[in-house]
PDB file of C-alpha atoms in Angstrom:
ATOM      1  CA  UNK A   1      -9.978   9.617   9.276  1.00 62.00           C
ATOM      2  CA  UNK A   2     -12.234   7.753   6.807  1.00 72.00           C
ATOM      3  CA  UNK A   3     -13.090   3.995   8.486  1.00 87.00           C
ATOM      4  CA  UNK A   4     -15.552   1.563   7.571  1.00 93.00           C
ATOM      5  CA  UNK A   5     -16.464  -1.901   9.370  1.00 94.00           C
ATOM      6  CA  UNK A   6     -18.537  -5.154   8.421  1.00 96.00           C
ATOM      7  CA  UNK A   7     -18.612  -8.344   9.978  1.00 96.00           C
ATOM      8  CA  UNK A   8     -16.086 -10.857   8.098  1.00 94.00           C
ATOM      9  CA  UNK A   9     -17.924 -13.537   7.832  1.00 96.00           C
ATOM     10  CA  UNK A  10     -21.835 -14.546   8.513  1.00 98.00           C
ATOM     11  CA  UNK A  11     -23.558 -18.056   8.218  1.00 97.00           C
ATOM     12  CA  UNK A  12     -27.500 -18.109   7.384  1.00 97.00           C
ATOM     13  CA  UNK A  13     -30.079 -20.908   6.587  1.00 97.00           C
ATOM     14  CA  UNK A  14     -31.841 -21.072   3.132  1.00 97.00           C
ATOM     15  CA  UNK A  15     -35.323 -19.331   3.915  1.00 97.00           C
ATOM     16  CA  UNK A  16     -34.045 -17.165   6.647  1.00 97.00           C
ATOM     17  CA  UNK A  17     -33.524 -13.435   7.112  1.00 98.00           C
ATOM     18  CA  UNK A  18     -30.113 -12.153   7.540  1.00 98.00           C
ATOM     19  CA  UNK A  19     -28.575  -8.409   8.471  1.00 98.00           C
ATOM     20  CA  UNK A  20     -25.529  -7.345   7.656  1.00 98.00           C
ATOM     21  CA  UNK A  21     -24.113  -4.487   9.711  1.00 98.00           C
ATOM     22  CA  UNK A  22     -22.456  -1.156   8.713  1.00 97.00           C
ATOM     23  CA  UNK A  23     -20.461   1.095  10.227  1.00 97.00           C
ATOM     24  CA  UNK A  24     -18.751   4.332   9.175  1.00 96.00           C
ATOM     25  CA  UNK A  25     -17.035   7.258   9.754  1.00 92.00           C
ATOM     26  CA  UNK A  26     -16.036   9.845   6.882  1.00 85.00           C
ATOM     27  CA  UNK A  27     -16.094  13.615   5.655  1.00 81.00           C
ATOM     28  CA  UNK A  28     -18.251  14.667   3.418  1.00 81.00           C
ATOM     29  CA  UNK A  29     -20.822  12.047   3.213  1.00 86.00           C
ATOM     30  CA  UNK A  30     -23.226  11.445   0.008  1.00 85.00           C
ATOM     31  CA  UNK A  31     -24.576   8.488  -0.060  1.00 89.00           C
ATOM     32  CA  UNK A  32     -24.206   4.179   1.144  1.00 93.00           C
ATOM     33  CA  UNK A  33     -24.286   1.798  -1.291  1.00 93.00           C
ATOM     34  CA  UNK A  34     -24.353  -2.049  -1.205  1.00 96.00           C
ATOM     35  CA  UNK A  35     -22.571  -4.321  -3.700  1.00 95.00           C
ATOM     36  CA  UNK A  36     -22.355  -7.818  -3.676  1.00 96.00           C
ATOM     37  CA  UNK A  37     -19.665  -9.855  -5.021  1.00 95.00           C
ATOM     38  CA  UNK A  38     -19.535 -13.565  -5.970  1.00 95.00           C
ATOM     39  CA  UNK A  39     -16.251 -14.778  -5.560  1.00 91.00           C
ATOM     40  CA  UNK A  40     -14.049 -14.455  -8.704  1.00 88.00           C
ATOM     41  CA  UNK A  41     -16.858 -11.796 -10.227  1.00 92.00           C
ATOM     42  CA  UNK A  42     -16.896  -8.382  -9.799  1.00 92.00           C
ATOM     43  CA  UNK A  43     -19.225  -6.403  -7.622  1.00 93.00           C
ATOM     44  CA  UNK A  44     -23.146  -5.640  -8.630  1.00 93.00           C
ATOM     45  CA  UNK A  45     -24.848  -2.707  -7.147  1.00 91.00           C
ATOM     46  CA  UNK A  46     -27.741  -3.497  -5.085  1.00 93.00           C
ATOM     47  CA  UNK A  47     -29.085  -0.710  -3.095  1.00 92.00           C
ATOM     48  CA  UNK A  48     -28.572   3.230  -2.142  1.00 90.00           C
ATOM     49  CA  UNK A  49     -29.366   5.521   0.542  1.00 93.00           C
ATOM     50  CA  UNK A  50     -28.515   9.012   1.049  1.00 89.00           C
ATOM     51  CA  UNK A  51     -31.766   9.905   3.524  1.00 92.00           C
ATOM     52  CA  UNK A  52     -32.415   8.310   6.404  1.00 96.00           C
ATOM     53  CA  UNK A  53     -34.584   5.462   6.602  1.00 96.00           C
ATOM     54  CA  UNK A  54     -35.399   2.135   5.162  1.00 96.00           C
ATOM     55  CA  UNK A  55     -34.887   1.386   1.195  1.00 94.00           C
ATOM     56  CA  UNK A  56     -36.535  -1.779   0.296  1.00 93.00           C
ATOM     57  CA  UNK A  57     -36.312  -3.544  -3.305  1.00 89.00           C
ATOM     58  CA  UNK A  58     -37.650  -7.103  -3.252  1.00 93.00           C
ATOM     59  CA  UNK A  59     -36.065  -9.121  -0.874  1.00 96.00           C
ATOM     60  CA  UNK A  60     -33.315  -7.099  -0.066  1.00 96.00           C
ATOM     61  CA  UNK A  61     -33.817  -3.489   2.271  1.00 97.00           C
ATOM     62  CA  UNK A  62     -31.258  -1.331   3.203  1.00 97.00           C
ATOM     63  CA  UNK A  63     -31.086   1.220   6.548  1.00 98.00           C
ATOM     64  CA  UNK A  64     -29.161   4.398   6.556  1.00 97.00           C
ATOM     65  CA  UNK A  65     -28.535   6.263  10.444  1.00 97.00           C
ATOM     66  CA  UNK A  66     -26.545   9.380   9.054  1.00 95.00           C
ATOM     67  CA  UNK A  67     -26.310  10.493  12.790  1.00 94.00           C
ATOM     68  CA  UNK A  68     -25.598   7.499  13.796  1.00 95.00           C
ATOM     69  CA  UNK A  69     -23.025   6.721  11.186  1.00 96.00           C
ATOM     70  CA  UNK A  70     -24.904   2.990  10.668  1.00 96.00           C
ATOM     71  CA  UNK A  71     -26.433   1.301   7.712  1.00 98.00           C
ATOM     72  CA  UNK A  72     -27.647  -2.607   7.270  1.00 98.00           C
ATOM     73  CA  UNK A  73     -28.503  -5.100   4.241  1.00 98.00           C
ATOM     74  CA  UNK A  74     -31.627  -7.019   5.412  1.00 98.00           C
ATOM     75  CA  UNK A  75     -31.246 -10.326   3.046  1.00 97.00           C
ATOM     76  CA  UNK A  76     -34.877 -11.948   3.310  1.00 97.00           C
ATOM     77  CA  UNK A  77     -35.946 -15.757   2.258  1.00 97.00           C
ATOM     78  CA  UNK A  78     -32.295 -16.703   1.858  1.00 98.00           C
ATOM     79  CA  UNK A  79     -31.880 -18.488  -1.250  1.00 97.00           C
ATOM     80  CA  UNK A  80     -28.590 -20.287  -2.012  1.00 97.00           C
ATOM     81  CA  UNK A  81     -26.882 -17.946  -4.702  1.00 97.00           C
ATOM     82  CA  UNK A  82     -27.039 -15.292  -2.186  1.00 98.00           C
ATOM     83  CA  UNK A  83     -23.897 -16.962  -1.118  1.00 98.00           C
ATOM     84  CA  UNK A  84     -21.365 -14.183  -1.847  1.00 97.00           C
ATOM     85  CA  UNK A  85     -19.707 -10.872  -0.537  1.00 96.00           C
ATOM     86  CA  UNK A  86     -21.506  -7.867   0.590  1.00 97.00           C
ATOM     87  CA  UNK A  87     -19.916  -4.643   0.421  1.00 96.00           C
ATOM     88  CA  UNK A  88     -20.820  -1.538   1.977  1.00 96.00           C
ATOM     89  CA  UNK A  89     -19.368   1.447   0.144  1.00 94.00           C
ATOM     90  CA  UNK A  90     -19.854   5.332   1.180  1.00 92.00           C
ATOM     91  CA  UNK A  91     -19.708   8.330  -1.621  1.00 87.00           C
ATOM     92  CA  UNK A  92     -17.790  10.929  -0.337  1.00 81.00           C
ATOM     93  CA  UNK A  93     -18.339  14.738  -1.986  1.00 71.00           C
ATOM     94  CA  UNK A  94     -16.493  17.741  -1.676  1.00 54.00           C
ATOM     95  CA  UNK A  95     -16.196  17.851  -4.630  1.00 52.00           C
ATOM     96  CA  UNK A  96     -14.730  14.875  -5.547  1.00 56.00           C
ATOM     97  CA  UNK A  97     -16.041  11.116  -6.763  1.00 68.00           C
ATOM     98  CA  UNK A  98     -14.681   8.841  -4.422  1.00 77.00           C
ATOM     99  CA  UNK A  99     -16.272   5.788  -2.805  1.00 85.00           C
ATOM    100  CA  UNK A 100     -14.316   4.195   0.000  1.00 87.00           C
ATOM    101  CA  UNK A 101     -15.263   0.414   0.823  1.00 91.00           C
ATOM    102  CA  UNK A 102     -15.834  -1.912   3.337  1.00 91.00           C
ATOM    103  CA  UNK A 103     -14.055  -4.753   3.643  1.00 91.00           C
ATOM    104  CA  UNK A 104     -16.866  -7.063   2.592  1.00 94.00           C
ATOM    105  CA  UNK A 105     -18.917  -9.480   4.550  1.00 96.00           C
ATOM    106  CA  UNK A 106     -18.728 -13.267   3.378  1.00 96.00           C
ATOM    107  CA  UNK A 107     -22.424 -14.754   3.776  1.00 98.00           C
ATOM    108  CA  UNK A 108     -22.123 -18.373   3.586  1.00 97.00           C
ATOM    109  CA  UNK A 109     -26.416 -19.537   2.855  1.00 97.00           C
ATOM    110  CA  UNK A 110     -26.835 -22.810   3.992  1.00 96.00           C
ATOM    111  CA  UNK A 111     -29.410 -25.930   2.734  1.00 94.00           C
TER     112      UNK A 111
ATOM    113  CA  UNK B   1     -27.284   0.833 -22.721  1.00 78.00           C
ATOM    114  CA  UNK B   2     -23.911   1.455 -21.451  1.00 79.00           C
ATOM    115  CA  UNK B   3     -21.389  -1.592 -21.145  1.00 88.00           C
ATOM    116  CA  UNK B   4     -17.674  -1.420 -19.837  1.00 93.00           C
ATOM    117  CA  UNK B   5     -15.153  -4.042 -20.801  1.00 93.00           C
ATOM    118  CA  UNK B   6     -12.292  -4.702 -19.252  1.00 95.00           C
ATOM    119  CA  UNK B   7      -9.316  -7.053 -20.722  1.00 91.00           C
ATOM    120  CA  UNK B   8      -7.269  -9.831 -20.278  1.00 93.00           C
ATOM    121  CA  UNK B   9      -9.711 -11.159 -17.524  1.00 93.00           C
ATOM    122  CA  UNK B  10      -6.376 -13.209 -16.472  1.00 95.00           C
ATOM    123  CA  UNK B  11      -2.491 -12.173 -16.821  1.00 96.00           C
ATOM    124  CA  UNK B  12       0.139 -14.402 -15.353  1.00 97.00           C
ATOM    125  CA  UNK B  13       3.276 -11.628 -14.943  1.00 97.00           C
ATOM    126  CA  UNK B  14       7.085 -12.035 -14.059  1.00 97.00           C
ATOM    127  CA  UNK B  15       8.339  -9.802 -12.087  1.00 97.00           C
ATOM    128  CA  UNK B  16       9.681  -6.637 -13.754  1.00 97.00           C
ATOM    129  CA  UNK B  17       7.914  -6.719 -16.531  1.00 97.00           C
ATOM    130  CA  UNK B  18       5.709  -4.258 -18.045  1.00 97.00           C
ATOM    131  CA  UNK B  19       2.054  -3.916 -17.707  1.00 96.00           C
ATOM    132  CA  UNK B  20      -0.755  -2.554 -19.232  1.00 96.00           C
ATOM    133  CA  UNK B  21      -4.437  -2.947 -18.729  1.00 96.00           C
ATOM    134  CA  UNK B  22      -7.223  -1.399 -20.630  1.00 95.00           C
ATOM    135  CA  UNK B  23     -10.644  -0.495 -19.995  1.00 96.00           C
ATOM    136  CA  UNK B  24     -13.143   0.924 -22.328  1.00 96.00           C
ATOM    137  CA  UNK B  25     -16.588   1.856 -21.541  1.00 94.00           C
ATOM    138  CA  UNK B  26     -19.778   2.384 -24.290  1.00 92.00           C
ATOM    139  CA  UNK B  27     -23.106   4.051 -24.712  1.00 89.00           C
ATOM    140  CA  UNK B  28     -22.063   6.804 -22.576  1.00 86.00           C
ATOM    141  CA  UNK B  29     -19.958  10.075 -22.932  1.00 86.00           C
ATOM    142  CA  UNK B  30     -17.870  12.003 -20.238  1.00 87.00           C
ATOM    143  CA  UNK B  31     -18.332   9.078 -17.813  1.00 89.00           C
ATOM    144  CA  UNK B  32     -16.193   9.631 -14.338  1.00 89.00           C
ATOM    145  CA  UNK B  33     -13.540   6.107 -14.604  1.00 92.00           C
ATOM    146  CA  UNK B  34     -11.748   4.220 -11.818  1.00 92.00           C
ATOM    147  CA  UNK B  35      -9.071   1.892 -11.202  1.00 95.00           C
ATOM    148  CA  UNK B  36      -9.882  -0.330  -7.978  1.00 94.00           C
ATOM    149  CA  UNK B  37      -7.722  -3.413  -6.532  1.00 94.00           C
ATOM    150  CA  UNK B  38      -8.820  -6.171  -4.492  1.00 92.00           C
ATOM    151  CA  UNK B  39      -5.854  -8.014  -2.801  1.00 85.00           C
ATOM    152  CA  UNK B  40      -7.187 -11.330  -1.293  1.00 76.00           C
ATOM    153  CA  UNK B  41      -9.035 -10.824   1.707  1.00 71.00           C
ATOM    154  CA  UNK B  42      -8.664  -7.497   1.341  1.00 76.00           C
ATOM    155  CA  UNK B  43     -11.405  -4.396   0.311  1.00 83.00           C
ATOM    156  CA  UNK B  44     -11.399  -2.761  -2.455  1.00 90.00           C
ATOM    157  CA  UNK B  45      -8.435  -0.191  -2.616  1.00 90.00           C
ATOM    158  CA  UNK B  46      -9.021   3.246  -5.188  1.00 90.00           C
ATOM    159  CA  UNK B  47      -5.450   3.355  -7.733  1.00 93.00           C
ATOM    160  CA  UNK B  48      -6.756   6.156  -9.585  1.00 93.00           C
ATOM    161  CA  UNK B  49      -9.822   8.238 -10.625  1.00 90.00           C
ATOM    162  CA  UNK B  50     -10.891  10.417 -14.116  1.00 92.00           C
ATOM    163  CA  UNK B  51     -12.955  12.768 -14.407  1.00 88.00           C
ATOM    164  CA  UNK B  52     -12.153  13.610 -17.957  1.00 91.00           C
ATOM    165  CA  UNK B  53      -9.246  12.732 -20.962  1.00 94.00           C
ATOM    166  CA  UNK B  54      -6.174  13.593 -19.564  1.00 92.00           C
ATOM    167  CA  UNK B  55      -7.075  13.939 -16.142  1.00 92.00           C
ATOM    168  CA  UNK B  56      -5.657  11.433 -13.618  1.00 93.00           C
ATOM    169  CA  UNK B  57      -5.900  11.267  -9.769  1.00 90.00           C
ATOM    170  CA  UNK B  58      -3.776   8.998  -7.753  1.00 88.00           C
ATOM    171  CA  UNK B  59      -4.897   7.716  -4.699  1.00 82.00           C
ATOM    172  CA  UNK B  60      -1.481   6.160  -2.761  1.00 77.00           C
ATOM    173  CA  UNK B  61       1.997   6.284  -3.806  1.00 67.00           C
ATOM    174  CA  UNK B  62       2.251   3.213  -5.933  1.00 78.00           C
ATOM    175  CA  UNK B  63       4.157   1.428  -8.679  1.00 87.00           C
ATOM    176  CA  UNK B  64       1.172   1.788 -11.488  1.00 94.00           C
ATOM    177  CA  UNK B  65       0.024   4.569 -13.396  1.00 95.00           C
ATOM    178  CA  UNK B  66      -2.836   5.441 -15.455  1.00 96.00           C
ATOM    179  CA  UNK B  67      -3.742   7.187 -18.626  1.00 96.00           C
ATOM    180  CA  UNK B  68      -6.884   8.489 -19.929  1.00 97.00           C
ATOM    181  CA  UNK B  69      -6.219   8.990 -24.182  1.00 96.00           C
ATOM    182  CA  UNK B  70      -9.685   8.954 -24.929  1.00 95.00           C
ATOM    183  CA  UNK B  71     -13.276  10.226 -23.089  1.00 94.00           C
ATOM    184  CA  UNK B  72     -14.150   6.187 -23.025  1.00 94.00           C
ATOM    185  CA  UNK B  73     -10.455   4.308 -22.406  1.00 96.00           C
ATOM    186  CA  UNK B  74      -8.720   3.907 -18.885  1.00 97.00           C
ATOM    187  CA  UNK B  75      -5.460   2.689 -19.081  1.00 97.00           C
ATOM    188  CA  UNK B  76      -3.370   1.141 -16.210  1.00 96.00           C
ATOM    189  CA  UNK B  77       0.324   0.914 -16.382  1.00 96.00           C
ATOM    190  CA  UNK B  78       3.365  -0.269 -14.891  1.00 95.00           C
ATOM    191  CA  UNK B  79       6.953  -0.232 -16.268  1.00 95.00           C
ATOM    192  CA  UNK B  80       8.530  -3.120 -13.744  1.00 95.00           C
ATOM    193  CA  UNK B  81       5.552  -4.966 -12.110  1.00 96.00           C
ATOM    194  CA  UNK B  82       6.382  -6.445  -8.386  1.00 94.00           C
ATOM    195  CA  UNK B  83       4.879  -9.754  -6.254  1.00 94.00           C
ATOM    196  CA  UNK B  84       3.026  -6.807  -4.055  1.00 91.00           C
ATOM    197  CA  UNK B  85       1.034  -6.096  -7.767  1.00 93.00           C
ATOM    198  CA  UNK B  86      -0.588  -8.908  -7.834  1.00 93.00           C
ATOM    199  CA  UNK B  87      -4.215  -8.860  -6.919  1.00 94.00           C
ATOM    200  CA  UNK B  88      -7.583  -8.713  -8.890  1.00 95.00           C
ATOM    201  CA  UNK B  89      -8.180  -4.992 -10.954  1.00 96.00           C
ATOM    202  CA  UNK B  90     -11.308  -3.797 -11.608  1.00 96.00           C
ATOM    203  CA  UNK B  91     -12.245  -1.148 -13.465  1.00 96.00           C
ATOM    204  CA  UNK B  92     -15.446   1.218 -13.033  1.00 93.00           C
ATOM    205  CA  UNK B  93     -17.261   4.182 -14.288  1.00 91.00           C
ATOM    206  CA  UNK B  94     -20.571   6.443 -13.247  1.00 85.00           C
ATOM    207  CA  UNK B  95     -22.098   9.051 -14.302  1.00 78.00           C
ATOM    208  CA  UNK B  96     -20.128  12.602 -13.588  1.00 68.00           C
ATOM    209  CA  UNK B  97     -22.953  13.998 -10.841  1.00 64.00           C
ATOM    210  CA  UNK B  98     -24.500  12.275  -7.785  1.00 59.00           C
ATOM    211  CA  UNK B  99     -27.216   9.480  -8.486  1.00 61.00           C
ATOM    212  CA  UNK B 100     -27.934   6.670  -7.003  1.00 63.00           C
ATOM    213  CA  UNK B 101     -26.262   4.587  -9.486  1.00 67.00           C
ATOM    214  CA  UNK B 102     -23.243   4.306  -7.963  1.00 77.00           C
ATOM    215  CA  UNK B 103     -20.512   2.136  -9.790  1.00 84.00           C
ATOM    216  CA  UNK B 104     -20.796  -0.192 -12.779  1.00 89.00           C
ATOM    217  CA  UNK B 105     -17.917  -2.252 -12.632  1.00 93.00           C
ATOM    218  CA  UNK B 106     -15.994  -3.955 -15.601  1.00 94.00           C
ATOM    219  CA  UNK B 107     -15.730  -7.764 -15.659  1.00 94.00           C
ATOM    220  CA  UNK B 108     -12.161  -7.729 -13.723  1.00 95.00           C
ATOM    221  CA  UNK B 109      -8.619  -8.962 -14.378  1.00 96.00           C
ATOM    222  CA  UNK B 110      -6.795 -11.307 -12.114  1.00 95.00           C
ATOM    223  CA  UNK B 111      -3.016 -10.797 -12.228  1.00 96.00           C
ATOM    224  CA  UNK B 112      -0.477 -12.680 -10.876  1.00 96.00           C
ATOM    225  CA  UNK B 113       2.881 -11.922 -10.213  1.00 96.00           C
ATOM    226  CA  UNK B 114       5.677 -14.582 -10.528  1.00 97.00           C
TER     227      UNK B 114
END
């Protein structure tokens, strides 16, 4: 079957560092992909990984374990409009064009 | 640049009545196009994918369809809309081979079914 699973909710301070955890199981794997989503918008890419290893753009990094079926958003110096949803999102091939999505993880940033 | 837009960005429904929301995307040709909805509290659930006009794929037995009359329009239908339709539908397209893209999503429309 295709599963994946976030944390629901997570609460951070402004300045802090914050992960947000990843896990998945699917066919046909090409490629993670992180969105976030303020509520009432619709969801912005933010980062990609198809290799193993660390992807890092500014203040946010992503992690991709293929064998390990793991990825994680590292959210660095917290600001407050990082307050939204974070969704992780895996690419499936086989010839097909199908992303299948997490659930979302609501970061609440507090001052 | 390529842009998607996506209308009404609201729709207030009665039950059984028709529906039809349209998505059209520019700057780009033979895009791949998507029909996603969000129930609250829910993930994003795939309706329907295109990979060109006239080609539809259906993800779970549902009371929508969709149409694709045109490379850069997406159209998502129902004849007799039901309270289990409402949600928030957002439309998306990428490029037709892998990238690291991903999706670029349209601005969404929140229906609600009375």
């Amino acid at each position: 079957g295709q599963n994946i699973d976030q944390p629901t909710e997570m609460t951070a301070t402004e300045g802090a560092i914050v992960q947000i955890n990843c896990t998945y199981q699917t066919s046909g794997f090409n490629g993670l992909f992180w969105y976030q989503q303020h509520a009432g918008e619709a969801p912005t890419f933010l980062s990609y990984n198809v290799l193993d290893g660390l992807e890092e753009k500014g203040r946010f990094s992503s992690f991709l374990s293929r064998s390990k079926g793991y990825s994680y958003l590292l959210l660095k110096e917290l600001q407050m409009k990082d307050s939204a949803s974070y969704l992780c999102a895996v690419r499936r091939g086989s010839g097909t064009y199908k992303y299948i999505f997490g659930t979302g993880t609501r970061l609440k940033v507090l001052a | 640049s390529q842009t998607i837009h996506q209308w009404p960005a609201t729709l207030v429904q009665p039950v059984g009545s028709p529906l039809s929301l349209e998505c059209t995307v520019e700057g780009t040709s033979n895009p791949n196009l998507y029909w996603y909805r969000q129930a609250a509290g829910r993930g994003l659930q795939l309706l329907f994918y295109s990979v060109g006009i006239g080609q539809i794929s259906s993800e779970v037995p549902q009371n929508l369809s969709a149409s694709r009359p045109q490379d850069r329009q997406f159209i998502l239908s129902s004849k007799k809309l039901l309270l289990s339709d409402s949600g928030f539908y957002l439309c998306a397209w990428s490029v037709p081979k892998w990238g690291i893209s991903g999706y670029t999503f349209g601005s969404g429309t929140r229906l609600t079914v009375v």
